[in-house]
Amino acid sequence: MHYFSYKKGKLHAEGVPLTHLAEKYGTPLYVYSLKTIKRHIRAYQDAFKGLSHLLCYAVKANSNLAILKVVAEMGGGADVVSGGELYRALRAGIPAKRIVYAGVGKTDEEIRMGVNRGILMFNVESEQELHRISQIATEMGKTARVSLRVNPDIDPETHPYIATGLRKHKFGIPIDEALQLYRVAMTLPGIEITGVHKHIGSQITSVRPFVDALERVLVLIDELKKEDINIRYLDIGGGLGIQYEDENPPHPRELARGLNRLLKSRDLTLVLEPGRSVVGNAGVLLTRVLYTKPGMDREFIIVDAAMNDLMRPTLYNAYHRIIPVEKKRRRKVIADVVGPICESGDFLARDREMPECRRGELLAVMGAGAYGFSMSSNYNSRPRAAEVLVSGERDFLIRRRETFRDLVRGEMVPDIISEGGEV
Ligand code: LLP
């Protein structure tokens, strides 16, 4: 569900025509709908209101400060995976007490930062990391709250690159070894056991894998209880899918219904870490057609957005709907929608039935709000796109377009290069 729709043949973000935004801010341009983001957050909050819960938005999906501020204002927390994300979340005003920190490779500095700020919990991914957190917290004279991220060995039935909860994956601690590691954690100084964490993958389109994984985790929680290890927070990760093409992912309400049955008699606070389902359909990538050319066996629609702006098609062969901003009756062609980058892998769509496009017209790449800008790069020395937030009839620049100067900021040319001596 989102608030991008045609009005009088022109695609709008809420009340603002995308043509207007392209003129005002240029392209490629990320456009987000505030109402959509809020609606999605509220959908989770309403769905889970019968349970004690905390929504920790997955910052990696879209880490713009304005979006994090929306989450903060709505009482949400953050799931972070780096010092940089922790910095962003705190800077947007998300209280440390609502921040959880996952990731297999936390550095000493990052751990120190989390301990110092007093985050809700570290989701620990290995025995070595657990010891390191204990040492650091002890040195600092503090206590770190931790949960162990367990790997429940559940197939989320999604793209192999974004599945995380199978035994072959680098994430978490094998669920069979978790009990033993909790026992170790009990003995360590500077550690307070707070919860259990799991996250099995992303773009999951049925409730089943969530239920299966939860059942396994609850067995562990019961075993822990027998040993007087009390779990207060159950973090079930993120992963709920969205509609890109013809998927039919469950609503948060259906997820809640599936989990409620297992959770209602338990004294646990549920932590949810949705990313994609909050922002995915709340954003589009607006791009202009630079050229069209007939190829040998297909048409090419060459646009000003590229794989550096939206990497998902190249990286995962992901499908994003691409629609013209001005709706008209026209002939259909089979085309590749490609960017200006010098790689054959630089495409936004392949072998796609597209309305015949004209040079200069605007296209909207749908479902680009999650893992769009946040995965963008400067490859081919392309300044990164601007980001705009729309609310009703108003639009706000939330990240200015990068300049050429931004591209070289931080680079240095040592004198030795121009001194001409022998190397
Ligand atoms: N929690 C943890 C520990 C995660 O690793 C992730 C995503 C999430 C929550 C949020 O998952 P979501 O609700 O967004 O599915 N770049 C890929 C997606 C990678 C997801 C990584 N982890 C893509 O563009 O599809």
Tab-separated table of N, CA, C and O in Angstrom, residues 114 261 317:
chain	number	residue	atom	x	y	z
A	114	GLY	N	28.476	1.677	21.890
A	114	GLY	CA	27.177	1.145	22.315
A	114	GLY	C	27.070	1.038	23.837
A	114	GLY	O	26.040	1.366	24.425
A	261	ARG	N	-0.545	-16.353	19.068
A	261	ARG	CA	-0.903	-17.648	19.637
A	261	ARG	C	0.258	-18.207	20.477
A	261	ARG	O	0.069	-18.778	21.543
A	317	ASN	N	19.168	-9.395	-9.347
A	317	ASN	CA	18.228	-9.560	-10.440
A	317	ASN	C	16.808	-9.213	-9.965
A	317	ASN	O	15.820	-9.824	-10.375
